[in-house]
Coordinates of C-alpha atoms in Angstrom, one line a residue:
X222 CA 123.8 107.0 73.0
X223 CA 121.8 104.2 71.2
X224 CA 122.6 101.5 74.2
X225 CA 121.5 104.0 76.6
X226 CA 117.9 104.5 74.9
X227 CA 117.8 100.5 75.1
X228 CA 118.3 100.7 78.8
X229 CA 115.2 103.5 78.9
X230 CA 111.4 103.7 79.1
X231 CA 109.0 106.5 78.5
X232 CA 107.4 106.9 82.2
X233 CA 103.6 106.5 82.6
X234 CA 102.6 108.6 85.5
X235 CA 98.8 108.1 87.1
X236 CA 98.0 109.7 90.1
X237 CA 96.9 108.2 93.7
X238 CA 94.6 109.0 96.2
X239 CA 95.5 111.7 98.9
X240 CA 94.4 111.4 102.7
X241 CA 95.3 112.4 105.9
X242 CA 99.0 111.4 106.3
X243 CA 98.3 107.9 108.2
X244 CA 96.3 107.0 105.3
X245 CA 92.6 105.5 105.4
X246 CA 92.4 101.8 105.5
X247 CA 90.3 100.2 102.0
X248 CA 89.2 97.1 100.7
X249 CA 91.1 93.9 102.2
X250 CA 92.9 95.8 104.8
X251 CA 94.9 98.0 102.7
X252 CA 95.9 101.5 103.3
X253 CA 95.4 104.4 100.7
X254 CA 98.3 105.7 99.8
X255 CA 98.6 109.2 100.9
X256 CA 101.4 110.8 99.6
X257 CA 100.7 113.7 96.5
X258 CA 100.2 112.4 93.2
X259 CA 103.8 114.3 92.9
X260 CA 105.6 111.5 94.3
X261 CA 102.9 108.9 94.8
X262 CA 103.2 107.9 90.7
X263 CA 100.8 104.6 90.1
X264 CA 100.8 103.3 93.6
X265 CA 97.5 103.3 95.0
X266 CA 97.4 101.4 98.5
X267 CA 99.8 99.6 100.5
X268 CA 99.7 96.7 103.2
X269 CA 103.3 96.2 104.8
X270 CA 104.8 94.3 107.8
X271 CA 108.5 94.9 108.4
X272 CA 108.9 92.7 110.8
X273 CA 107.1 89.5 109.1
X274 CA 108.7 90.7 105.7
X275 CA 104.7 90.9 104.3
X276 CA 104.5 93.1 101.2
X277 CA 101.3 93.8 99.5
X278 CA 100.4 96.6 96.8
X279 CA 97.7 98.3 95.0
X280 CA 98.9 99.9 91.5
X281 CA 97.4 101.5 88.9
X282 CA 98.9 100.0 86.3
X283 CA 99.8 96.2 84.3
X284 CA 100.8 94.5 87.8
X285 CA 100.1 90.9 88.2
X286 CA 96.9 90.2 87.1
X287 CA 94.9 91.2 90.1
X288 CA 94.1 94.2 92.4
X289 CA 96.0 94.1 95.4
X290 CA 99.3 92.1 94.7
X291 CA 101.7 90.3 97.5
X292 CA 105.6 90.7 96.8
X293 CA 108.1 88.3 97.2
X294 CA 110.3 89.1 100.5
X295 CA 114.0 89.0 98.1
X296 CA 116.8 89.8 100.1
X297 CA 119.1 89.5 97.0
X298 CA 117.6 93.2 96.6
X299 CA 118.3 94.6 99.6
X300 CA 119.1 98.1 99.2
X301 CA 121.4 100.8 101.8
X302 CA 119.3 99.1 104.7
X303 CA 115.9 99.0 102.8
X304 CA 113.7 95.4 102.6
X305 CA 113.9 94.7 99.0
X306 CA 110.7 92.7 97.1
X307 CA 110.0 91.8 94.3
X308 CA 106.7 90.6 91.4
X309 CA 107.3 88.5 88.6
X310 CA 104.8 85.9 87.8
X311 CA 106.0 84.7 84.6
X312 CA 108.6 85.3 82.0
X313 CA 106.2 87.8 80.0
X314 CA 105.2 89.4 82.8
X315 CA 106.5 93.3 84.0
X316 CA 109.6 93.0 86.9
X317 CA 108.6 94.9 90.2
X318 CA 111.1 95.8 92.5
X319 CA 110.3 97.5 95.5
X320 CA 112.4 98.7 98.8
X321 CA 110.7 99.7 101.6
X322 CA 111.7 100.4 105.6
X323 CA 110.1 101.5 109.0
X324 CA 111.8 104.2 111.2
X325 CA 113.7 102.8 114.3
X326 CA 110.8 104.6 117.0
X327 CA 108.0 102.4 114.3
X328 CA 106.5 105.5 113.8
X329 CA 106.7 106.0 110.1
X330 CA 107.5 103.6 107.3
X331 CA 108.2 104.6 103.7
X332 CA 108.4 102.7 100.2
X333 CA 109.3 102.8 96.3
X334 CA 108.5 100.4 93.4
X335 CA 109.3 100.5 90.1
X336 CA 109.5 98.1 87.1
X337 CA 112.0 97.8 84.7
X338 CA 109.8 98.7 81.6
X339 CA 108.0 96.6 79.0
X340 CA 106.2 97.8 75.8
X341 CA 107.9 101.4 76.0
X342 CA 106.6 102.4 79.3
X343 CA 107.2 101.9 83.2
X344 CA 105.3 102.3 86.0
X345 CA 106.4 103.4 89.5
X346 CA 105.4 105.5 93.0
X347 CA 106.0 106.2 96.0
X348 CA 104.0 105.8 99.8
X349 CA 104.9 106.8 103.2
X350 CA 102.9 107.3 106.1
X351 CA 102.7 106.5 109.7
X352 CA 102.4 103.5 111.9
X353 CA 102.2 102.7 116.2
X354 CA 100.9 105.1 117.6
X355 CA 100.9 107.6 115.2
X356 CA 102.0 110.7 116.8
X357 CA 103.8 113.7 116.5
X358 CA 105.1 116.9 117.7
X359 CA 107.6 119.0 116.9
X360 CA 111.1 119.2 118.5
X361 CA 111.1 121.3 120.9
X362 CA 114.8 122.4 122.5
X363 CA 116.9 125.0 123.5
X364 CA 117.4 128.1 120.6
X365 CA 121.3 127.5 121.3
X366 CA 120.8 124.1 119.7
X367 CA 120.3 125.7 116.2
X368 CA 118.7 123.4 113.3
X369 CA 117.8 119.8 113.9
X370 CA 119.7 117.2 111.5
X371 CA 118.5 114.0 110.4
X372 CA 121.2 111.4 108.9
X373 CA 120.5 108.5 107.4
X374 CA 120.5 106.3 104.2
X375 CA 118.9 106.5 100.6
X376 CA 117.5 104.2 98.1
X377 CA 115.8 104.4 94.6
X378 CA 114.3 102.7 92.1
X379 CA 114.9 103.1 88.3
X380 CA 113.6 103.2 84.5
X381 CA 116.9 101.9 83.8
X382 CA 117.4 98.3 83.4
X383 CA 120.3 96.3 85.3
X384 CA 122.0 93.0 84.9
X385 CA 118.5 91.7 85.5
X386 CA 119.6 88.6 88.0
X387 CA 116.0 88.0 89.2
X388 CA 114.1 87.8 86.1
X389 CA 112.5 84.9 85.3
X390 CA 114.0 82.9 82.3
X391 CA 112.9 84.1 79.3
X392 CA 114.4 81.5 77.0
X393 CA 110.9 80.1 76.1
X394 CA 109.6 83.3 74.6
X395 CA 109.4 84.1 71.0
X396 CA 112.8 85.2 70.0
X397 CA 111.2 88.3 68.0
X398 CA 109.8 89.5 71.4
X399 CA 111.4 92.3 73.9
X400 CA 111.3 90.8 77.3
X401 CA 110.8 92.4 80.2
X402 CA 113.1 94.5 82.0
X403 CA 114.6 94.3 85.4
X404 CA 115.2 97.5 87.5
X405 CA 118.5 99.3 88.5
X406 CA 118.4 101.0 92.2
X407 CA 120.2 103.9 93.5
X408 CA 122.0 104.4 97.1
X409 CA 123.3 107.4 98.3
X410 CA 123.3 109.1 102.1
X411 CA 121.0 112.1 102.9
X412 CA 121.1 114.9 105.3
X413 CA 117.9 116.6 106.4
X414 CA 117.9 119.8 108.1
X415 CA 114.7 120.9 110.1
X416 CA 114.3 124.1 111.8
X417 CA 110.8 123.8 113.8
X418 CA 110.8 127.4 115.3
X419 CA 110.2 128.8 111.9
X420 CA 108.9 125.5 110.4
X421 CA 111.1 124.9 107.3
X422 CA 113.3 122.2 106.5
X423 CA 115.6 120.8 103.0
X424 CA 118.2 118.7 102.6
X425 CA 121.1 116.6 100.1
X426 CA 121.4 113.8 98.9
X427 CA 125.1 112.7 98.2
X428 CA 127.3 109.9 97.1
X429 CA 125.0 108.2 95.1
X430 CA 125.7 105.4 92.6
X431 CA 123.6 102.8 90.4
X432 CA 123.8 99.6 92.1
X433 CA 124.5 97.6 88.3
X434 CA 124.9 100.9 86.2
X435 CA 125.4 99.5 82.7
X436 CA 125.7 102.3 80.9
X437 CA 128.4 104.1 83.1
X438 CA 126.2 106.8 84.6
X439 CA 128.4 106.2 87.9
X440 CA 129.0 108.8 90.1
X441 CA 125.4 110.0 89.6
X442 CA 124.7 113.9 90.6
X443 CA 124.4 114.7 94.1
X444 CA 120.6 116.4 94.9
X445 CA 119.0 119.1 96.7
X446 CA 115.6 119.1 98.2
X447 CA 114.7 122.6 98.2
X448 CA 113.6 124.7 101.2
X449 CA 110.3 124.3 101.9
X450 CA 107.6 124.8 105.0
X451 CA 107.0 121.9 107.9
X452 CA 103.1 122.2 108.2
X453 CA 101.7 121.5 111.3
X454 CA 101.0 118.0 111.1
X455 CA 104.6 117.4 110.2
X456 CA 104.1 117.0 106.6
X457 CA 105.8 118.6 103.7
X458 CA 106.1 118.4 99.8
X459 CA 108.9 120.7 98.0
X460 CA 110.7 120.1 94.2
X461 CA 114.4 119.1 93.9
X462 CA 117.4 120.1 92.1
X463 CA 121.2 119.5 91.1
X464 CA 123.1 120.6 93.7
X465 CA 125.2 123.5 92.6
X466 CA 122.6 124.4 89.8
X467 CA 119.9 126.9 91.5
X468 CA 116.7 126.7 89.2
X469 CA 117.8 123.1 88.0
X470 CA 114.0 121.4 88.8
X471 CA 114.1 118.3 88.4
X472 CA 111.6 116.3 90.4
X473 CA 109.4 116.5 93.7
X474 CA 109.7 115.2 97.3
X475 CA 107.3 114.9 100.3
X476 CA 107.5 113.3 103.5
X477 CA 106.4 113.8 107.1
X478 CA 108.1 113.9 110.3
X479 CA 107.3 111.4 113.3
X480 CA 107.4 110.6 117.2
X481 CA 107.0 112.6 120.2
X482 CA 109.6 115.4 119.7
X483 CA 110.0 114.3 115.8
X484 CA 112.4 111.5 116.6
X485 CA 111.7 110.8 113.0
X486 CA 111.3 111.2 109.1
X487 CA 110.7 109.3 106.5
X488 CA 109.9 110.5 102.7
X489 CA 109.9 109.9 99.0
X490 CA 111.6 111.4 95.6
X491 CA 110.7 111.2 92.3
X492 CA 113.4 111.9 89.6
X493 CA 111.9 113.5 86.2
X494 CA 115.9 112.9 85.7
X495 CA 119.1 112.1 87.4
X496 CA 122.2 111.9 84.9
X497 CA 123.6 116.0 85.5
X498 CA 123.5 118.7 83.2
X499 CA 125.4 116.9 80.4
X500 CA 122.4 115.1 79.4
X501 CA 124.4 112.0 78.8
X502 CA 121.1 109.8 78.6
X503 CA 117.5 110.7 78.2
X504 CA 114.3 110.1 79.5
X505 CA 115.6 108.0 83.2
X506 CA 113.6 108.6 85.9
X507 CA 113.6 107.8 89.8
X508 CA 111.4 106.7 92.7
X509 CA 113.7 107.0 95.8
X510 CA 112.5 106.6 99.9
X511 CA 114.1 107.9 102.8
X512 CA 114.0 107.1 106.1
X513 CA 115.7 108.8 109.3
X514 CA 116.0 109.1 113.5
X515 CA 116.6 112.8 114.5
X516 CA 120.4 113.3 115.9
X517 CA 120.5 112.7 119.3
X518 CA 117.4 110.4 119.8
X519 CA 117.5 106.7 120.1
X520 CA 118.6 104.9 116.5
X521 CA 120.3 107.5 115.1
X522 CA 123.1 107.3 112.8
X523 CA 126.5 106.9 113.8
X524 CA 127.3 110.0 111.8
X525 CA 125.3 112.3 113.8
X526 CA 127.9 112.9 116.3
X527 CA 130.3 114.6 113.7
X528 CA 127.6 117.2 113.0

């Protein structure tokens, strides 16, 4: 139990800005973030180019020594299909990762960031919002159809330090010193149910596994976003529980839906924990993204056509 409380921070949670859900564009050509302060954590603004690997964020927090920070595009952290970046500027300072993605229509685009923890406390959050052309409407199709699925792949960010392969050599710092911490993601597969006639939607999140896990967490929990309402901009914000434990709240979730016909979703989960019932550790926490293509559109995943 003692190596485990090693591996842990306390969390320091700040709130962000809310806006509409494309966000507002700020100073130096950053967006607002505007996800709720539920799952939005310390991250304040975001400016991100998938396609040029471009990374740039605004945090509330001890990140880098200025206000809007550029990542490192690291593909060493690539995560279950999500860009992986990364902040470290020198050996004492705090170890970002972040994972981020776009939907296959460019019509969303989602992220998480976290640091491993320094000085007994973390900081982490979460952003999505949308992108092109920025539209959306529901999905509209035959009753016979039944619900709409989204399938797709998850990733998360952790309080819980890993093997810490892309810190910066600390060999030069005083030996009495705790360094800084490097941290351990999370993948797992999601399925997302929608039902846009009566505008509610929830979904799992399965099979999911520390990428390092040194404390033998593995196989972490599976997750259930609870039933909540689709609003009619195509946003929505809901708490999450164990699967299999009804009442078990453990954390939030929000996203939005995207595209003509909501050809896609993308969203973000925070963790207040993640290790079951047993309460094998305490205090871990998660910042996880999600990003999707509706079953049957263009980009979905080749899972779909078992559902």
């Amino acid at each position: 139990m003692k190596r485990y409380a090693q591996l842990l921070l306390a969390p320091l949670l700040l709130a962000a800005c809310t806006a509409d859900p494309g966000g507002t564009n700020t100073d130096f050509g950053m967006t607002t973030n505007p996800a709720p302060a539920t799952v939005a954590g310390a991250l304040q603004a975001v400016d991100y180019d998938a396609d040029a690997g471009e990374l740039v964020l605004t945090l509330n927090a001890v990140h880098g020594g200025e206000r809007n920070v550029t990542y490192v595009r690291t593909a060493a952290v690539d995560t279950n299909g999500y860009q992986g970046y990364t902040l470290q500027r020198s050996p004492a300072d705090r170890h970002y990762t972040a994972l981020f993605g776009e939907s296959a229509d460019n019509e969303l685009y989602a992220g998480v960031v976290a640091d491993g923890g320094n000085n007994n406390r973390y900081f982490g959050g979460g952003v999505y919002g949308r992108q092109g052309l920025g539209v959306y409407s529901p999905y509209d199709h035959a009753p016979t159809e039944g619900e709409v699925q989204y399938r797709g792949d998850y990733a998360g960010v952790t309080n819980v330090a890993n093997s810490g392969t892309q810190l910066l050599d600390s060999s030069g710092l005083d030996p009495n010193l705790t360094p800084p911490r490097q941290s351990d993601r999370v993948t797992g597969i999601i399925l997302l149910d929608a039902d846009f006639e009566n505008l509610q939607m929830d979904a799992e999140i399965s099979n999911r596994q520390l990428v390092d896990d040194l404390g033998g967490l593995n196989p972490l929990p599976d997750v259930i976003l609870v039933p909540t309402a689709i609003t009619a901009e195509g946003t929505f914000e809901g708490t999450v529980e164990y699967e299999g434990v009804v009442g078990s709240q453990i954390g939030s979730y929000a996203g939005l839906f995207g595209g003509a016909g909501a050809t896609s979703v993308a969203g973000v989960v925070y963790l207040e924990e993640f290790d079951g019932t047993t309460n094998r550790v305490t205090g871990e926490e998660e910042y996880g993204v999600f990003i999707m293509t509706r079953c049957g559109a263009a980009g979905a995943h080749p899972d779909c056509p078992s559902l």
